[in-house]
Short mmCIF file of C-alpha atoms in Angstrom, two decimals:
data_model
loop_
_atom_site.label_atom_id
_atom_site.label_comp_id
_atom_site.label_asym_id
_atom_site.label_seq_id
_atom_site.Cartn_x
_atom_site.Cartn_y
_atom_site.Cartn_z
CA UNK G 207 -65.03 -55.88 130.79
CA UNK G 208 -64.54 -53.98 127.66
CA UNK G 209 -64.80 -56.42 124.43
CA UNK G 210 -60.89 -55.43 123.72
CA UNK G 211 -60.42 -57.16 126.48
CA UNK G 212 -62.73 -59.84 125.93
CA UNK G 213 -61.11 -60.41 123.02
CA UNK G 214 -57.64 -60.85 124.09
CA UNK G 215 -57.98 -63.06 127.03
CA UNK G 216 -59.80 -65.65 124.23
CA UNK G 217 -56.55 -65.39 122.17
CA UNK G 218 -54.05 -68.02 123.99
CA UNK G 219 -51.27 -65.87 122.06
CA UNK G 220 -52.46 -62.19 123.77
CA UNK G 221 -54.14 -63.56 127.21
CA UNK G 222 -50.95 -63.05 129.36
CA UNK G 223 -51.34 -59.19 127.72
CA UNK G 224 -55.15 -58.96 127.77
CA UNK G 225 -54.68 -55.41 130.44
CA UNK G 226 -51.54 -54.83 128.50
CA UNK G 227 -54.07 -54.19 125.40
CA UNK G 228 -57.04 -53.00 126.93
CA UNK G 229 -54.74 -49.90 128.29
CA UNK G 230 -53.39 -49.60 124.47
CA UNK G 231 -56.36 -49.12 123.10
CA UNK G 232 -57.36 -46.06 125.63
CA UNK G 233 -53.91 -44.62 124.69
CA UNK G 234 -55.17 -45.04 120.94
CA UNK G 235 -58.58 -43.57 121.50
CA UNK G 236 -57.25 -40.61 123.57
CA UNK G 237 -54.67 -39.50 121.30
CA UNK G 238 -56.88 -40.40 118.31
CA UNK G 239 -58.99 -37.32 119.17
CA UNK G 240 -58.86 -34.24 116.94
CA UNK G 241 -60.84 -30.90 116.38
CA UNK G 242 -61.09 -32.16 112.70
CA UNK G 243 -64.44 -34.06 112.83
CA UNK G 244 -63.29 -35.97 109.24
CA UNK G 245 -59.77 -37.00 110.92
CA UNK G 246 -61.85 -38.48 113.80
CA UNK G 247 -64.04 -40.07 111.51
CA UNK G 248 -61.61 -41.82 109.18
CA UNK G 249 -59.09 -42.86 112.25
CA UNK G 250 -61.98 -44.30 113.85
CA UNK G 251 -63.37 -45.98 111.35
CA UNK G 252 -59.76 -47.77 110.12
CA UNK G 253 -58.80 -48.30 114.31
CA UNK G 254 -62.13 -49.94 115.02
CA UNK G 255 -61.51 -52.63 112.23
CA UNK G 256 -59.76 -54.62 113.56
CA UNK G 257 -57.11 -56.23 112.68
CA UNK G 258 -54.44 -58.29 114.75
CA UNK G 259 -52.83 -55.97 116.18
CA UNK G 260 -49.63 -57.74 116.35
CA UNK G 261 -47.10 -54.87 115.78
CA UNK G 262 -48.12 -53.49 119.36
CA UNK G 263 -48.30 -57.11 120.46
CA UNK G 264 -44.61 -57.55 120.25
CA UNK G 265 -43.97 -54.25 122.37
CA UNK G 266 -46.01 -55.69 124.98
CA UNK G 267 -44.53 -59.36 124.85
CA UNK G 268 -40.95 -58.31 124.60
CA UNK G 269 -41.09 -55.72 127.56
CA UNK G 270 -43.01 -58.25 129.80
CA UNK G 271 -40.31 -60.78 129.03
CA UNK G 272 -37.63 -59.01 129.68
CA UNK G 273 -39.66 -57.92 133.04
CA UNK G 274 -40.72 -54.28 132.24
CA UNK G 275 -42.99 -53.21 134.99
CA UNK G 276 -43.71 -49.60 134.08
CA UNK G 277 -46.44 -48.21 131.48
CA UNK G 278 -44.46 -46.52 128.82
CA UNK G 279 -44.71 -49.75 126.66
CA UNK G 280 -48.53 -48.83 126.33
CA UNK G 281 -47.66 -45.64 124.43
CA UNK G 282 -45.08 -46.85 122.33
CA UNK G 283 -47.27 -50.48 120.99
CA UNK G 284 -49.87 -47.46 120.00
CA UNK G 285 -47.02 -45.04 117.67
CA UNK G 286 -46.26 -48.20 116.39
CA UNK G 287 -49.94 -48.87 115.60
CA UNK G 288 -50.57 -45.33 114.28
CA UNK G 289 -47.59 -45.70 111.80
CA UNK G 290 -49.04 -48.89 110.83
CA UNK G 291 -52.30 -47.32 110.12
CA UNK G 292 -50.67 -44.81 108.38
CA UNK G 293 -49.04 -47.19 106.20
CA UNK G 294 -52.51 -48.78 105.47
CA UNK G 295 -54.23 -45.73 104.41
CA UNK G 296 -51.59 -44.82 101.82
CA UNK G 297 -50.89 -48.25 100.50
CA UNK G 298 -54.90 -48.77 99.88
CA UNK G 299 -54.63 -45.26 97.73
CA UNK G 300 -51.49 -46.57 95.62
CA UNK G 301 -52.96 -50.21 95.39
CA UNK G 302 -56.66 -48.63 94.10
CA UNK G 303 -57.30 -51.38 97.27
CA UNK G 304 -61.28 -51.79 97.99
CA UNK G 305 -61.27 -54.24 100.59
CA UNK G 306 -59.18 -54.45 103.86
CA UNK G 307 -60.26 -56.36 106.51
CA UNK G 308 -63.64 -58.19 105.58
CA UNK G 309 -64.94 -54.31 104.82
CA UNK G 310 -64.57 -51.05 102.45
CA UNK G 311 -61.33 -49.61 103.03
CA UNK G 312 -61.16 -45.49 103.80
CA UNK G 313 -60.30 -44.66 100.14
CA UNK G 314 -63.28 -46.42 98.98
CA UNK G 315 -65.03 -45.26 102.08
CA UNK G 316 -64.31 -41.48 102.00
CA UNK G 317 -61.82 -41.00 99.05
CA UNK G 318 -58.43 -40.61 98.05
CA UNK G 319 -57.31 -36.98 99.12
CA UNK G 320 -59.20 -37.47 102.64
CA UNK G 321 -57.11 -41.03 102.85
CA UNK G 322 -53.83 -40.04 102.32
CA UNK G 323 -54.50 -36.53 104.64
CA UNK G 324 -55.30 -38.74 107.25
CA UNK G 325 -52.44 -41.11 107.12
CA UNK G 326 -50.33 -37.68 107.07
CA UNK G 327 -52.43 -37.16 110.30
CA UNK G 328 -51.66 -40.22 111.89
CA UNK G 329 -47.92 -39.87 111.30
CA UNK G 330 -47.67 -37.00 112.81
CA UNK G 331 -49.60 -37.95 115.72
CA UNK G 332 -46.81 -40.71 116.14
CA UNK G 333 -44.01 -38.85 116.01
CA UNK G 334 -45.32 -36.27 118.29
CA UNK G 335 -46.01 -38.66 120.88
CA UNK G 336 -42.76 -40.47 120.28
CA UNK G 337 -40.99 -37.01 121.13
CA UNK G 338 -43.05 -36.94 124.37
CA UNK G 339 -41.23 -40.20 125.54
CA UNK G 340 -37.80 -38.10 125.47
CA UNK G 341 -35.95 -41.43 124.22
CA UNK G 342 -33.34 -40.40 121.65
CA UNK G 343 -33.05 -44.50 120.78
CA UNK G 344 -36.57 -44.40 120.65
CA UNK G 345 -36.83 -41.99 117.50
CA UNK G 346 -34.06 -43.39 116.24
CA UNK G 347 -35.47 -46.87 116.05
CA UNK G 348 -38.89 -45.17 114.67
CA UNK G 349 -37.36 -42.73 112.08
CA UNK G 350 -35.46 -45.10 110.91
CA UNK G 351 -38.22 -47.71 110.27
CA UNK G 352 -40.37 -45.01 108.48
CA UNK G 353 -37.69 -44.30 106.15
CA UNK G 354 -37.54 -47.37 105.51
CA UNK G 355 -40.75 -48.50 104.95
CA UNK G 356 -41.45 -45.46 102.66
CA UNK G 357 -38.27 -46.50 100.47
CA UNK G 358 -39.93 -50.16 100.32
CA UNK G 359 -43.08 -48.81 98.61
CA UNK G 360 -41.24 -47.25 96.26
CA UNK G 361 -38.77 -50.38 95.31
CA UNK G 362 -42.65 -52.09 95.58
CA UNK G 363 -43.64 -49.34 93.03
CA UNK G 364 -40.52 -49.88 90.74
CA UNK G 365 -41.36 -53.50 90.78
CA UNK G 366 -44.85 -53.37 89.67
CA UNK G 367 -45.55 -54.79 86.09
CA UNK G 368 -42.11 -56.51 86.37
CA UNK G 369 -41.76 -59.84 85.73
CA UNK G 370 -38.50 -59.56 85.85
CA UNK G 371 -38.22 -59.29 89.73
CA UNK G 372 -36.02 -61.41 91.03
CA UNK G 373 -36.27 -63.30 94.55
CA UNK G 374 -33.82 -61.15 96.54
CA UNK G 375 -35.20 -58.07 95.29
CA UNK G 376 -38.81 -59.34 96.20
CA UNK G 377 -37.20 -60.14 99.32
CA UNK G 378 -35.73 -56.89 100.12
CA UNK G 379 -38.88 -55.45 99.87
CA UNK G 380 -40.50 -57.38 102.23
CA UNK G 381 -37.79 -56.64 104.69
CA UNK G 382 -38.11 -52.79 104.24
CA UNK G 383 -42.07 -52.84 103.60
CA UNK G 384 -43.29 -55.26 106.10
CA UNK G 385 -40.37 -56.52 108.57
CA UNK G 386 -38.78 -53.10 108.98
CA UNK G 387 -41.72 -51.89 111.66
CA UNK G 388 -42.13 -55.58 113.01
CA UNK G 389 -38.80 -55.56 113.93
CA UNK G 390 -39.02 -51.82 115.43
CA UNK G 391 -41.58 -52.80 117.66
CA UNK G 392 -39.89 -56.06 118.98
CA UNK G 393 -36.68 -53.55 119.94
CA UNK G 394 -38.65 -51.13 121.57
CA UNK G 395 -40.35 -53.75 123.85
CA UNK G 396 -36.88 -54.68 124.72
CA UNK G 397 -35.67 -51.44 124.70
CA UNK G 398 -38.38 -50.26 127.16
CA UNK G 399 -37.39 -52.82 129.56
CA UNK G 400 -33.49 -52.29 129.70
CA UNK G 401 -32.52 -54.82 127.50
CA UNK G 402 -29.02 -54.59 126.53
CA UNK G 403 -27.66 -54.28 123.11
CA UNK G 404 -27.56 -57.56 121.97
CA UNK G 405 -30.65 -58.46 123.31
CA UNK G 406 -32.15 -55.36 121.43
CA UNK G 407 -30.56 -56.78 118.48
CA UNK G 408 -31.91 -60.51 119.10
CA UNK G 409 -35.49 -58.90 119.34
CA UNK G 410 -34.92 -57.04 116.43
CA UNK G 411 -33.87 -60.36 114.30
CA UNK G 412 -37.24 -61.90 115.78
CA UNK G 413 -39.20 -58.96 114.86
CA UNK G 414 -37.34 -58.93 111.19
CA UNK G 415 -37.74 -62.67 110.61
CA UNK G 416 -41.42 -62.78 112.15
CA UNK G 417 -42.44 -60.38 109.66
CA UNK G 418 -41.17 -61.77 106.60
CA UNK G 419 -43.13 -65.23 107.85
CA UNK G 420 -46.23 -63.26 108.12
CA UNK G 421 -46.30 -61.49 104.13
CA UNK G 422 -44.56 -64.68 102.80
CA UNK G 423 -48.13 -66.67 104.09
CA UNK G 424 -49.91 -63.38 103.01
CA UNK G 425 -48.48 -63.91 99.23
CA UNK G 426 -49.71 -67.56 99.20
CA UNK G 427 -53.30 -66.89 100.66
CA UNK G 428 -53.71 -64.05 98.27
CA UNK G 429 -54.03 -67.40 95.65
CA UNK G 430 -55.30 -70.14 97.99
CA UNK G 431 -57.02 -67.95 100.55
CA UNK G 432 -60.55 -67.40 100.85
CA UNK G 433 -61.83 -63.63 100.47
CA UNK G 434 -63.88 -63.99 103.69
CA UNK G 435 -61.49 -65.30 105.82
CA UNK G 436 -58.47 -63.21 104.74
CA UNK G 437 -60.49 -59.94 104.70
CA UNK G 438 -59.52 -58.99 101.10
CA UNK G 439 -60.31 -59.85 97.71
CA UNK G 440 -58.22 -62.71 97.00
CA UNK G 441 -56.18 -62.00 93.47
CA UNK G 442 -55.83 -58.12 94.37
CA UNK G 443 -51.65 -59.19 93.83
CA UNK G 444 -52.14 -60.48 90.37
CA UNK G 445 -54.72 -57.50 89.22
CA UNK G 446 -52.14 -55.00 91.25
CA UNK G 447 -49.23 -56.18 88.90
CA UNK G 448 -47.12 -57.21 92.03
CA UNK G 449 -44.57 -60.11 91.41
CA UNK G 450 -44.93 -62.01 95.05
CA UNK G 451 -43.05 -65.04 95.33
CA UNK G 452 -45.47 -67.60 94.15
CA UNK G 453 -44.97 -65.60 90.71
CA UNK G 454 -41.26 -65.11 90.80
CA UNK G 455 -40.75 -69.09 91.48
CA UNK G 456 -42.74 -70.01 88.24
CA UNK G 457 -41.12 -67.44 86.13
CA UNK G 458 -37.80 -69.04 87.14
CA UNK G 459 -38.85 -72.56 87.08
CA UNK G 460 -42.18 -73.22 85.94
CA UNK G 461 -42.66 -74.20 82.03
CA UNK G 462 -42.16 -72.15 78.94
CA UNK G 463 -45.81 -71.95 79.07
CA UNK G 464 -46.18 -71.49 82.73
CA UNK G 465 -43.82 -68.41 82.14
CA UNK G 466 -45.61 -66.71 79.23
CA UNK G 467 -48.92 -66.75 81.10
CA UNK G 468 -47.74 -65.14 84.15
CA UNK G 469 -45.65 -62.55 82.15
CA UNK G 470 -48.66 -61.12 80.74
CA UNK G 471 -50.71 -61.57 83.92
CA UNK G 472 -47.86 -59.61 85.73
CA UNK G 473 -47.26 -57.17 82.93
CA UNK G 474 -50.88 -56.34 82.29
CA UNK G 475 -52.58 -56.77 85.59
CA UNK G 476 -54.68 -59.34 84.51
CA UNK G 477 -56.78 -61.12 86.83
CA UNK G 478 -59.36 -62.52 84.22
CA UNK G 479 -57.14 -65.32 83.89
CA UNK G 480 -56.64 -65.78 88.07
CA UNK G 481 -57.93 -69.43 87.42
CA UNK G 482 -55.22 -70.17 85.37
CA UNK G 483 -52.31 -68.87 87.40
CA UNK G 484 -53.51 -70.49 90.33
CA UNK G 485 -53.27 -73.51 88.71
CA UNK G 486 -49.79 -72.78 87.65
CA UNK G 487 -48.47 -71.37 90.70
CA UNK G 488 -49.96 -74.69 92.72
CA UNK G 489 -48.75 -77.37 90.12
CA UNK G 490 -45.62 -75.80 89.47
CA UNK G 491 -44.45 -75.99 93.76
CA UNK G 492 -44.68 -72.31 93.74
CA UNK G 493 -46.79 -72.31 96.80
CA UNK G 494 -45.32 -74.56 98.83
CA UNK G 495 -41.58 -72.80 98.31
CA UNK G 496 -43.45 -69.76 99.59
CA UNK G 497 -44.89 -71.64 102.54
CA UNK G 498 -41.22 -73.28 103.27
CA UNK G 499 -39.78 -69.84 102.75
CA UNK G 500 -42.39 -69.01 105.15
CA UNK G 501 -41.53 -71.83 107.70
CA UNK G 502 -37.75 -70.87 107.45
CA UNK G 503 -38.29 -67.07 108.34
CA UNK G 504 -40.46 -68.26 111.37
CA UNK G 505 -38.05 -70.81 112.70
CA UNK G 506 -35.07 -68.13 112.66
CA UNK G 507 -37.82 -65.91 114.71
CA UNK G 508 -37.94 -68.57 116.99
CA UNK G 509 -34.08 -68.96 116.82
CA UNK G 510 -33.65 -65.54 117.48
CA UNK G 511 -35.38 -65.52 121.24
CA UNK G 512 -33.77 -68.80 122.22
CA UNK G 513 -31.40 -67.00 124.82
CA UNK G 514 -34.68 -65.29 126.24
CA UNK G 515 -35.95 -66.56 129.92
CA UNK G 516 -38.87 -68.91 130.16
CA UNK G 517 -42.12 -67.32 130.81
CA UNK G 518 -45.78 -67.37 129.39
CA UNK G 519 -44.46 -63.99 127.30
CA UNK G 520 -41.85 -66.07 125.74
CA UNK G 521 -44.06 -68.94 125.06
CA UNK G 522 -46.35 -66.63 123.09
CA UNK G 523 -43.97 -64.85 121.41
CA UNK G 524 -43.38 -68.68 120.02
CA UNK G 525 -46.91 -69.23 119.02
CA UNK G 526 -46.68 -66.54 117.07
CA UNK G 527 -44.02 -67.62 115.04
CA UNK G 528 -46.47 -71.15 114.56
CA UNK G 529 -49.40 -68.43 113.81
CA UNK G 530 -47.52 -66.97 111.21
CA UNK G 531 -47.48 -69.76 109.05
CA UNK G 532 -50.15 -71.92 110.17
CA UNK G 533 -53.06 -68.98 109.34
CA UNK G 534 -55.73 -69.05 107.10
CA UNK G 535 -56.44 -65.35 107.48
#
């Protein structure tokens, strides 16, 4: 038994899919391979940390609840892992990032130019083998979400330095940066299955909803997390210049004080004075409107599936929505 698989049958969320994964990650090493040896090198080395894996998770839990019995959901949870990826290598290059995932992150590994060549690499890879499938609603789901996310980092770019941001513009960004490709894999797992429309739509609102739960807890451990358990330096937000939602809420209720000290912070990308915004972002409430903001988005996850059939998929795809806002990492 292949530690992959090991790994998943220990997770009550991912036992039902343990195979389901362990056949994922051969469709990820297989079409991983290159004559480049540096492509191989870098994909590898970003693959093999890790990670949750839960985009591809929520191909493989939809399409088992709705019954799928073939193997083309193996395929498609791995595009939507290779876009992922993707994402990660180019958003560590923007974000000067050093640390993803309790390790060195490929920029810092191997440097920028090979980073972002190989996130052009994996992106291509995705879309070829999404044209393999021969699914027009397929690419249309995909292409759509990776326009998408690409116009999120650049309203995430625009927002930088702002303290001005307000809470549906944060918002909107989380929806096209994060959500967008949570909520293309939780269609294609329906999709895959012959779902119907609505119910394409219903996994789509899970997806969506799921992964605005997941970066809304991500914003509030990047200020009460701990760096070993989250995988990242804790504070990269505040030295990035990004305006999360613990920093919007005291900038539009926290004191005048409160206020001026995060509008430098924000402004300058000051992390030297981390100590004191965590203080203000914890007394002022702004963490725990993040976590209920948090709570919300996972309950209309949950919301979103009601109509599904009972089964040990659908009962996972609910602890995921507890996951998402009970984690510490």
């Amino acid at each position: 038994m292949s530690a992959a698989t090991q790994t998943a049958q220990q997770n009550p969320i991912t036992r039902t899919i343990a195979a389901d994964m362990e056949a994922v990650n051969g469709v990820i090493r297989q079409r991983l391979q290159s004559d480049v040896a540096l492509v191989n090198q870098i994909a590898e080395y970003i693959i093999s940390a890790g990670g949750k894996r839960i985009r591809p998770v929520l191909v493989l839990l939809l399409a088992n609840a709705y019954g799928y019995q073939g193997a083309g959901h193996h395929e498609l949870a791995a595009v939507v892992e290779f876009i992922h990826t993707a994402t990660l290598l180019h958003d560590d290059v923007v974000d000067e990032s050093s640390m993803r995932r309790g390790r060195q992150t490929a920029n810092a590994m191997f440097g920028n130019a090979a980073s972002v060549l190989v996130g052009d690499y994996l992106y291509s890879r995705a879309f070829e083998m999404m044209t393999s499938l021969d699914d027009m609603r397929v690419m249309e789901i995909l292409s759509r979400a990776t326009t998408v996310i690409a116009e999120g980092e650049v309203l995430q770019l625009l927002n930088m330095h702002d303290p001005d941001v307000t809470q549906d513009s944060y918002l909107n960004v989380i929806r096209s940066k994060t959500a967008k490709l949570f909520e293309a894999a939780a269609q294609l797992g329906a999709l895959v299955a012959g779902a119907d429309n609505a119910q394409i739509d219903a996994a789509g609102e899970y997806g969506r909803s799921l992964g605005t739960a997941f970066q809304l807890i991500d914003d509030v451990l990047d200020y009460a997390g701990d760096a070993t358990e989250i995988g990242k330096n804790v504070g990269d937000d505040l030295r990035e210049g990004k305006p999360t939602l613990p920093l919007i809420y005291v900038m539009e209720n926290g004191s005048a004080e409160q206020r001026e000290l995060i509008r430098s912070c924000i402004e300058q990308g000051d992390e030297t004075h981390f100590d004191a915004v965590l203080a203000a972002v914890t007394t002022s409430g702004a963490l725990d409107y993040t976590r209920r903001a948090a709570e919300a988005a996972a309950k209309r996850a949950a919301d979103a599936i009601a109509d599904l059939p009972e089964s040990e998929f659908k009962q996972s795809l609910l602890q995921l929505c507890r996951f998402a806002v009970d984690r510490n990492h």
